[in-house]
Amino acid sequence: MEGATVLVVMQQGAAETEVQAVVAAVEARGLKAHAIPGSERTAIGVTGNRGAVEASAFESLPGVLEVIRVTHAYKLVSREAKAEDTVVDVGGVKVGGNRLVVVAGPCAVESLEQTLAVAEGVKAAGGHLLRGGAYKPRTSPYSFQGLGEEGLKILAQAREKTGLPVVTEAVDLESLDLVEEYADAIQIGARNMQNFSLLRRAGRARKPVLLKRGMSATLEEFLMSAEYILSEGNYQVILCERGVRTFSDFSRNTLDLAVVPAVKRLSHLPILVDPSHGTGRREKVRPLSRAAVAVGADGLLVEVHNDPDRALSDGPQSITPEMFASLIGELSQIAPVLGREL
Amino acid sequence: MEGATVLVVMQQGAAETEVQAVVAAVEARGLKAHAIPGSERTAIGVTGNRGAVEASAFESLPGVLEVIRVTHAYKLVSREAKAEDTVVDVGGVKVGGNRLVVVAGPCAVESLEQTLAVAEGVKAAGGHLLRGGAYKPRTSPYSFQGLGEEGLKILAQAREKTGLPVVTEAVDLESLDLVEEYADAIQIGARNMQNFSLLRRAGRARKPVLLKRGMSATLEEFLMSAEYILSEGNYQVILCERGVRTFSDFSRNTLDLAVVPAVKRLSHLPILVDPSHGTGRREKVRPLSRAAVAVGADGLLVEVHNDPDRALSDGPQSITPEMFASLIGELSQIAPVLGREL
Amino acid sequence: MEGATVLVVMQQGAAETEVQAVVAAVEARGLKAHAIPGSERTAIGVTGNRGAVEASAFESLPGVLEVIRVTHAYKLVSREAKAEDTVVDVGGVKVGGNRLVVVAGPCAVESLEQTLAVAEGVKAAGGHLLRGGAYKPRTSPYSFQGLGEEGLKILAQAREKTGLPVVTEAVDLESLDLVEEYADAIQIGARNMQNFSLLRRAGRARKPVLLKRGMSATLEEFLMSAEYILSEGNYQVILCERGVRTFSDFSRNTLDLAVVPAVKRLSHLPILVDPSHGTGRREKVRPLSRAAVAVGADGLLVEVHNDPDRALSDGPQSITPEMFASLIGELSQIAPVLGREL
Amino acid sequence: MEGATVLVVMQQGAAETEVQAVVAAVEARGLKAHAIPGSERTAIGVTGNRGAVEASAFESLPGVLEVIRVTHAYKLVSREAKAEDTVVDVGGVKVGGNRLVVVAGPCAVESLEQTLAVAEGVKAAGGHLLRGGAYKPRTSPYSFQGLGEEGLKILAQAREKTGLPVVTEAVDLESLDLVEEYADAIQIGARNMQNFSLLRRAGRARKPVLLKRGMSATLEEFLMSAEYILSEGNYQVILCERGVRTFSDFSRNTLDLAVVPAVKRLSHLPILVDPSHGTGRREKVRPLSRAAVAVGADGLLVEVHNDPDRALSDGPQSITPEMFASLIGELSQIAPVLGREL
């Protein structure tokens, strides 16, 4: 009952009409076709909730090179479906390409002044994207839950002032509608990594999605959650490691950097690292940021606050704009070792 | 910014008008009052998103015994707020009282025939509530996701036939509306334990809520998620331990039975144990069910299937109606050791 | 290079001379033979550090029923090697038989008076074996490390007074020599579960061994450590679950009770549960003890102290003799549900 | 009963006779004194198994600046005891100084030819120390356990040929005697991190000790195990992170790189990282090695094998000498970002 699990791989140079004919043949069987154009070949992922797909039905269609059964549960996110790296465009900034991307900003949007101050510091130091929470998932119902739409408007103003595209979290269908409207990329947080309704909705959004790994998610579960988004048609997905929960008690979470090469091997999606949530401690953000770039991440997600000790949330893990500028300097020296630039 | 954290405790025998006066005083300050009547005294939880509450404002009101600062982040779920055990009524079945409650049924509702067959086996063996998933949160977008509203209708028919009230999972706001309409209790699954929008909506439901512990949730996070539900006004919450994720690889999850006495100490809410998800293996359901009753749980959530090897989901952890009947026999012998009955 | 992994299974009623002939054939190949007599058949485990064993060499010997390749890495501890439960004799007390066994006493031996007081309380309440540490493995070099040989002498005196055989921990080769001399069973603690030199030495001891599971040991590692002991010729091994290390922070360790049925399925060795180390909290010892018996453990290891609040180590997890007596009363009611007695 | 926990801090420029007078005063009370000379001041750690130390007894002695209560359970390993970094000398190679140190070699010593081939590859590529196991702690008693003293002799020959000092593991008191004789540093493995007898013996060795973190050791336990070694008088200790055990299943262990800055903050001891055991996968050794240097480790421990696919142990995580040379090239580019060289 695990549904269809085949990829139809087209010949190099197959005509667009041939691709369309395969798509039509798939749909005629009540299945869903996902054409995944690559630089060398096009593949068509076939998905559907019920019944097995018979490979033979597609093998003899014109332009088809082969029909392969996918060995992993995930398909569209896999290297088998698409060999070359996916580059996601967030408001004009390319994530996953040769240039590393640094997303920075306050944990929570608190006011226009605070957000502008941080955004300008981020911009000046060479950050590429602005982050900041308007909707905050909080363990306690009595904690500050974010400014909501007012926060989104503040982020939009900060973008206007600084030119930095905005990434911000959506926590439910309602906030996702608004985030899609105001922001340049939609973040799905760790606690919602297996909120499948939210993933499906994100899969129908017209904006890229930044998906954070759940606190105790295996690699397969992480990729399967991305697969939920792609399976609805949104292929603009960026993954993000933010630490997993272990017995280890000296940091808030245990940053699992080995997941970066593991993802790169199995999937074509870009992956960032969040050293702020990953460690929960200001003084560890810098060394772990260096490590994240050295391990091969496509960039970072860092909490920056102009007055961390008075931040409304996650102050202890935020760094100042000055520390951020100095961090960027170090990262720009490590990037070339991996043949990249910052 | 953690909001109000006080409990106003009324004198024994305080008049209802005195209680109302305190509530009015709380609300006049823009805060929310939660009157929690107990058999000996009434307490009033004061919650609110912003600013500290000044205890002195309430101390001198008539009928007030004392105003205490709550030491834990959770308030309404705590023993400090309510000393005696909460008993939740699910379609006439009391959960949390002297009698143990066994919730049993298939992992997923597959058809009317299957559901009726299992429900009748459950009923005959002495089970009290029928469980069965109409909405299934699945790791893969290509797995069977449940029959949806059709499944809810089947469960309602099974209730009509057997008299067993129904507990079933809601996975988002849309399904929660329907589950609230058809079922007798709304289950929130482990993956949604920190889906705060869903918790708030469940807190406004007119049906009891069964909240499962997240895969890597600490005890505090678990109780705080219940607090979300209570803080919206729904005090009919049942907790459920279903195993946590560890390095241990011989069972699907590691059932953390010590959480049962820990919850009993801190909270007045009832707690069940799910040995089916907790172990993932049929042959471990029986011994772990005995252990759950022996440790002091208020009951069990067990997967029963009339043909486990052909189940659409979680077959390997389902037991047959015959095994279930034999299990009930064992549990009824252990219950009296704890002064309870089955 | 994993060495020999075969079991030679003799026919029912095979003559002792036939068994000896197989042993001789094994040894002639430079391998080690372990004859494991069972009530129905004798099996001969073949072990050796180097090279593969050719099954065909033994298959045609007289009296041989079959030669099977062992599927697990462990052999001598497996149910394949010996179908019926092993019963270990500790100073006349049978561990692993129909009667449950309770091992109780102080964490550390502090003085003759204290030890006698606790031992008499344990005896009076119906405990079967006396435990107490003379050698204490402590995280800090500056903590009390036990009375050493003086402690062993005190334990021996307590045995004389009460008739309770003694189980106590050895932490290295030197202390093992002394424990073997004074005590009735040698305990190997969690921190030494993979101290392979100590395991080999215990395998050459003439006393039974109680082996505790390591803090992060998988089931396979646990059984392999027991295999170390059996492979040296000591088949008198008792296993003990004492909690594993997880993210969960409300108890000292997470007691993994599902390991009990898992061990019973794979191995013929008896297994006890230690709810004192397993939870680290006095008030959880009683409920988890009931759960351990209900899940099918062969008995318990419980810390009892006549003055827990002044204990030199692990006071917070010790119970008083009075609480112990009341616990024994509850366990004796649960045992019959599993067809056992206390 | 946690014993003495004070540090006597001498004034800058205190006379050696003053230091000796404090030591004498400490010993006169039946306690042990550990003089820890620093570049700016000398501190004297006071340890002893029993009773509290009265600070006032030492405060008025000549040359004493202050007597401080140590806030952590560990003392001698702490930054409070010694502010500047410890540099350990392993056969002439400085570990913990400005220059990064790479320890490389086969998991197990298999033969002279193999060891020489690898050692020459390591030397040629710029490695500083040779590693290789003569005593292998193995989960199974039937696995290859190492060549023993023969292996040590092979390592000594490889040292003669290449000039690389040797680091190799001791697994018990007997092997430690031999390792101390043949090698330049004594490795204590993860499974023996809390084998306190072995730690004490290592504390009396005349060679430096490389102590690996246990599979589920907290930071405090790790430092306390080092404290065992220092408390016996051997201050030449190198720590090593090698991955911890978590639910995460795509790598053998989860490399916890955040422990590096955490150790640096609390302790003066150097710390290496072992990406081979930390990941268990050849293709992850290179990215995690880069990350380890970037996070601030003092060097690496890497498994190199000239024919990994035929290695007697841990082949899948060994890299070839060619891959090693290329790795060294990358590391030498990252080191300067941290103001270090390779």
PDB file of C-alpha atoms in Angstrom, chain A residues 16-172:
ATOM      1  CA  GLU A  16       9.046  18.254 -24.659  1.00  0.00           C
ATOM      2  CA  THR A  17       6.106  16.593 -26.408  1.00  0.00           C
ATOM      3  CA  GLU A  18       7.480  13.199 -25.432  1.00  0.00           C
ATOM      4  CA  VAL A  19       7.723  14.326 -21.818  1.00  0.00           C
ATOM      5  CA  GLN A  20       4.129  15.541 -22.000  1.00  0.00           C
ATOM      6  CA  ALA A  21       3.004  12.237 -23.435  1.00  0.00           C
ATOM      7  CA  VAL A  22       4.499  10.354 -20.510  1.00  0.00           C
ATOM      8  CA  VAL A  23       2.859  12.769 -18.078  1.00  0.00           C
ATOM      9  CA  ALA A  24      -0.460  12.208 -19.807  1.00  0.00           C
ATOM     10  CA  ALA A  25      -0.029   8.427 -19.650  1.00  0.00           C
ATOM     11  CA  VAL A  26       0.701   8.645 -15.936  1.00  0.00           C
ATOM     12  CA  GLU A  27      -2.308  10.819 -15.257  1.00  0.00           C
ATOM     13  CA  ALA A  28      -4.530   8.611 -17.339  1.00  0.00           C
ATOM     14  CA  ARG A  29      -3.881   5.910 -14.741  1.00  0.00           C
ATOM     15  CA  GLY A  30      -5.073   8.166 -11.913  1.00  0.00           C
ATOM     16  CA  LEU A  31      -1.509   8.832 -10.766  1.00  0.00           C
ATOM     17  CA  LYS A  32       0.403  12.063 -10.339  1.00  0.00           C
ATOM     18  CA  ALA A  33       3.378  12.960 -12.554  1.00  0.00           C
ATOM     19  CA  HIS A  34       6.251  15.160 -11.413  1.00  0.00           C
ATOM     20  CA  ALA A  35       8.484  16.266 -14.252  1.00  0.00           C
ATOM     21  CA  ILE A  36      11.939  17.059 -12.867  1.00  0.00           C
ATOM     22  CA  PRO A  37      14.035  18.758 -15.540  1.00  0.00           C
ATOM     23  CA  GLY A  38      17.782  18.328 -15.123  1.00  0.00           C
ATOM     24  CA  SER A  39      20.633  19.740 -17.119  1.00  0.00           C
ATOM     25  CA  GLU A  40      21.295  16.365 -18.752  1.00  0.00           C
ATOM     26  CA  ARG A  41      17.978  14.576 -18.688  1.00  0.00           C
ATOM     27  CA  THR A  42      14.422  14.919 -17.482  1.00  0.00           C
ATOM     28  CA  ALA A  43      12.983  12.443 -14.999  1.00  0.00           C
ATOM     29  CA  ILE A  44       9.324  12.003 -14.185  1.00  0.00           C
ATOM     30  CA  GLY A  45       8.459  10.926 -10.667  1.00  0.00           C
ATOM     31  CA  VAL A  46       5.247   8.955 -10.457  1.00  0.00           C
ATOM     32  CA  THR A  47       3.329   9.163  -7.209  1.00  0.00           C
ATOM     33  CA  GLY A  48      -0.086   8.098  -6.062  1.00  0.00           C
ATOM     34  CA  ASN A  49      -1.710   6.906  -2.898  1.00  0.00           C
ATOM     35  CA  ARG A  50      -2.964   3.541  -3.954  1.00  0.00           C
ATOM     36  CA  GLY A  51      -1.787   0.479  -5.768  1.00  0.00           C
ATOM     37  CA  ALA A  52       1.451  -0.461  -7.454  1.00  0.00           C
ATOM     38  CA  VAL A  53       2.595   1.153 -10.658  1.00  0.00           C
ATOM     39  CA  GLU A  54       3.416  -1.157 -13.512  1.00  0.00           C
ATOM     40  CA  ALA A  55       6.691  -0.050 -14.991  1.00  0.00           C
ATOM     41  CA  SER A  56       5.977  -1.765 -18.286  1.00  0.00           C
ATOM     42  CA  ALA A  57       3.221   0.706 -19.078  1.00  0.00           C
ATOM     43  CA  PHE A  58       5.738   3.480 -19.582  1.00  0.00           C
ATOM     44  CA  GLU A  59       8.823   1.733 -20.832  1.00  0.00           C
ATOM     45  CA  SER A  60       7.808   1.627 -24.449  1.00  0.00           C
ATOM     46  CA  LEU A  61       6.704   5.234 -24.754  1.00  0.00           C
ATOM     47  CA  PRO A  62       8.785   7.376 -27.146  1.00  0.00           C
ATOM     48  CA  GLY A  63      11.780   9.129 -25.594  1.00  0.00           C
ATOM     49  CA  VAL A  64      11.847   6.989 -22.451  1.00  0.00           C
ATOM     50  CA  LEU A  65      15.316   5.743 -21.534  1.00  0.00           C
ATOM     51  CA  GLU A  66      14.373   3.566 -18.597  1.00  0.00           C
ATOM     52  CA  VAL A  67      11.889   3.138 -15.800  1.00  0.00           C
ATOM     53  CA  ILE A  68      13.554   2.557 -12.447  1.00  0.00           C
ATOM     54  CA  ARG A  69      12.138   1.451  -9.141  1.00  0.00           C
ATOM     55  CA  VAL A  70      13.276   3.851  -6.452  1.00  0.00           C
ATOM     56  CA  THR A  71      15.072   2.073  -3.643  1.00  0.00           C
ATOM     57  CA  HIS A  72      14.363   4.649  -0.953  1.00  0.00           C
ATOM     58  CA  ALA A  73      10.978   5.649   0.313  1.00  0.00           C
ATOM     59  CA  TYR A  74      11.710   9.171  -0.852  1.00  0.00           C
ATOM     60  CA  LYS A  75      11.848   9.845  -4.543  1.00  0.00           C
ATOM     61  CA  LEU A  76      11.579  13.444  -5.637  1.00  0.00           C
ATOM     62  CA  VAL A  77      14.177  14.633  -3.135  1.00  0.00           C
ATOM     63  CA  SER A  78      16.663  11.929  -4.113  1.00  0.00           C
ATOM     64  CA  ARG A  79      19.820  12.145  -6.181  1.00  0.00           C
ATOM     65  CA  GLU A  80      18.366   9.364  -8.273  1.00  0.00           C
ATOM     66  CA  ALA A  81      15.612  11.710  -9.386  1.00  0.00           C
ATOM     67  CA  LYS A  82      17.949  14.630  -9.992  1.00  0.00           C
ATOM     68  CA  ALA A  83      21.710  14.288 -10.048  1.00  0.00           C
ATOM     69  CA  GLU A  84      22.700  17.960  -9.939  1.00  0.00           C
ATOM     70  CA  ASP A  85      22.314  20.215  -6.889  1.00  0.00           C
ATOM     71  CA  THR A  86      19.119  22.204  -6.593  1.00  0.00           C
ATOM     72  CA  VAL A  87      19.619  25.954  -6.305  1.00  0.00           C
ATOM     73  CA  VAL A  88      16.717  27.732  -4.606  1.00  0.00           C
ATOM     74  CA  ASP A  89      15.999  31.379  -5.356  1.00  0.00           C
ATOM     75  CA  VAL A  90      14.904  33.387  -2.305  1.00  0.00           C
ATOM     76  CA  GLY A  91      14.026  36.892  -3.430  1.00  0.00           C
ATOM     77  CA  GLY A  92      16.970  36.914  -5.820  1.00  0.00           C
ATOM     78  CA  VAL A  93      19.469  35.239  -3.472  1.00  0.00           C
ATOM     79  CA  LYS A  94      20.601  31.806  -4.660  1.00  0.00           C
ATOM     80  CA  VAL A  95      20.742  29.118  -1.965  1.00  0.00           C
ATOM     81  CA  GLY A  96      22.668  25.957  -2.828  1.00  0.00           C
ATOM     82  CA  GLY A  97      24.974  27.390  -5.440  1.00  0.00           C
ATOM     83  CA  ASN A  98      28.649  28.143  -5.215  1.00  0.00           C
ATOM     84  CA  ARG A  99      28.139  31.107  -2.925  1.00  0.00           C
ATOM     85  CA  LEU A 100      27.380  30.401   0.748  1.00  0.00           C
ATOM     86  CA  VAL A 101      24.303  32.082   2.145  1.00  0.00           C
ATOM     87  CA  VAL A 102      23.973  33.553   5.627  1.00  0.00           C
ATOM     88  CA  VAL A 103      20.481  34.080   7.005  1.00  0.00           C
ATOM     89  CA  ALA A 104      20.574  36.260  10.112  1.00  0.00           C
ATOM     90  CA  GLY A 105      18.349  38.268  12.367  1.00  0.00           C
ATOM     91  CA  PRO A 106      16.575  38.306  15.701  1.00  0.00           C
ATOM     92  CA  CYS A 107      14.831  35.229  17.105  1.00  0.00           C
ATOM     93  CA  ALA A 108      11.630  37.232  17.456  1.00  0.00           C
ATOM     94  CA  VAL A 109      10.528  40.449  15.796  1.00  0.00           C
ATOM     95  CA  GLU A 110       9.937  42.772  18.743  1.00  0.00           C
ATOM     96  CA  SER A 111       9.601  46.224  17.207  1.00  0.00           C
ATOM     97  CA  LEU A 112      10.407  48.142  14.047  1.00  0.00           C
ATOM     98  CA  GLU A 113      13.377  49.851  15.698  1.00  0.00           C
ATOM     99  CA  GLN A 114      14.912  46.615  16.935  1.00  0.00           C
ATOM    100  CA  THR A 115      14.354  44.838  13.620  1.00  0.00           C
ATOM    101  CA  LEU A 116      15.782  47.682  11.554  1.00  0.00           C
ATOM    102  CA  ALA A 117      18.813  47.958  13.801  1.00  0.00           C
ATOM    103  CA  VAL A 118      19.581  44.266  13.519  1.00  0.00           C
ATOM    104  CA  ALA A 119      18.811  44.140   9.786  1.00  0.00           C
ATOM    105  CA  GLU A 120      21.169  46.996   9.101  1.00  0.00           C
ATOM    106  CA  GLY A 121      23.891  45.302  11.138  1.00  0.00           C
ATOM    107  CA  VAL A 122      23.326  42.078   9.210  1.00  0.00           C
ATOM    108  CA  LYS A 123      23.397  43.883   5.885  1.00  0.00           C
ATOM    109  CA  ALA A 124      26.552  45.832   6.751  1.00  0.00           C
ATOM    110  CA  ALA A 125      28.371  42.688   7.832  1.00  0.00           C
ATOM    111  CA  GLY A 126      27.563  40.896   4.595  1.00  0.00           C
ATOM    112  CA  GLY A 127      24.541  38.754   5.524  1.00  0.00           C
ATOM    113  CA  HIS A 128      22.290  37.766   2.627  1.00  0.00           C
ATOM    114  CA  LEU A 129      18.854  37.095   4.050  1.00  0.00           C
ATOM    115  CA  LEU A 130      16.945  38.460   7.050  1.00  0.00           C
ATOM    116  CA  ARG A 131      15.302  36.086   9.506  1.00  0.00           C
ATOM    117  CA  GLY A 132      13.025  36.951  12.424  1.00  0.00           C
ATOM    118  CA  GLY A 133      10.003  35.293  13.989  1.00  0.00           C
ATOM    119  CA  ALA A 134       6.583  36.898  13.786  1.00  0.00           C
ATOM    120  CA  TYR A 135       4.951  33.655  14.918  1.00  0.00           C
ATOM    121  CA  LYS A 136       6.831  31.876  17.709  1.00  0.00           C
ATOM    122  CA  PRO A 137       6.037  28.306  18.698  1.00  0.00           C
ATOM    123  CA  ARG A 138       6.567  28.350  22.472  1.00  0.00           C
ATOM    124  CA  THR A 139       6.541  25.493  24.966  1.00  0.00           C
ATOM    125  CA  SER A 140       4.393  27.551  27.331  1.00  0.00           C
ATOM    126  CA  PRO A 141       1.029  29.077  26.434  1.00  0.00           C
ATOM    127  CA  TYR A 142       1.973  31.974  28.683  1.00  0.00           C
ATOM    128  CA  SER A 143       5.147  32.950  26.811  1.00  0.00           C
ATOM    129  CA  PHE A 144       5.386  35.695  24.204  1.00  0.00           C
ATOM    130  CA  GLN A 145       4.013  34.209  20.988  1.00  0.00           C
ATOM    131  CA  GLY A 146       5.151  36.804  18.502  1.00  0.00           C
ATOM    132  CA  LEU A 147       3.638  39.941  16.981  1.00  0.00           C
ATOM    133  CA  GLY A 148       1.837  38.066  14.202  1.00  0.00           C
ATOM    134  CA  GLU A 149       0.904  40.027  11.070  1.00  0.00           C
ATOM    135  CA  GLU A 150       2.307  43.197  12.661  1.00  0.00           C
ATOM    136  CA  GLY A 151       5.658  41.406  12.792  1.00  0.00           C
ATOM    137  CA  LEU A 152       5.400  40.430   9.131  1.00  0.00           C
ATOM    138  CA  LYS A 153       4.824  44.048   8.200  1.00  0.00           C
ATOM    139  CA  ILE A 154       7.889  45.086  10.174  1.00  0.00           C
ATOM    140  CA  LEU A 155       9.960  42.472   8.336  1.00  0.00           C
ATOM    141  CA  ALA A 156       8.663  43.775   5.008  1.00  0.00           C
ATOM    142  CA  GLN A 157       9.691  47.295   5.988  1.00  0.00           C
ATOM    143  CA  ALA A 158      13.136  46.065   6.979  1.00  0.00           C
ATOM    144  CA  ARG A 159      13.438  44.429   3.549  1.00  0.00           C
ATOM    145  CA  GLU A 160      12.518  47.679   1.867  1.00  0.00           C
ATOM    146  CA  LYS A 161      15.158  49.554   3.844  1.00  0.00           C
ATOM    147  CA  THR A 162      17.983  47.037   3.490  1.00  0.00           C
ATOM    148  CA  GLY A 163      17.179  45.037   0.376  1.00  0.00           C
ATOM    149  CA  LEU A 164      17.505  41.782   2.358  1.00  0.00           C
ATOM    150  CA  PRO A 165      14.870  39.199   1.391  1.00  0.00           C
ATOM    151  CA  VAL A 166      12.968  37.785   4.363  1.00  0.00           C
ATOM    152  CA  VAL A 167      12.668  34.242   5.764  1.00  0.00           C
ATOM    153  CA  THR A 168      10.145  33.731   8.550  1.00  0.00           C
ATOM    154  CA  GLU A 169       8.278  30.906  10.204  1.00  0.00           C
ATOM    155  CA  ALA A 170       4.702  29.812   9.662  1.00  0.00           C
ATOM    156  CA  VAL A 171       3.141  27.732  12.425  1.00  0.00           C
ATOM    157  CA  ASP A 172      -0.243  26.847  10.950  1.00  0.00           C
TER     158      ASP A 172
END
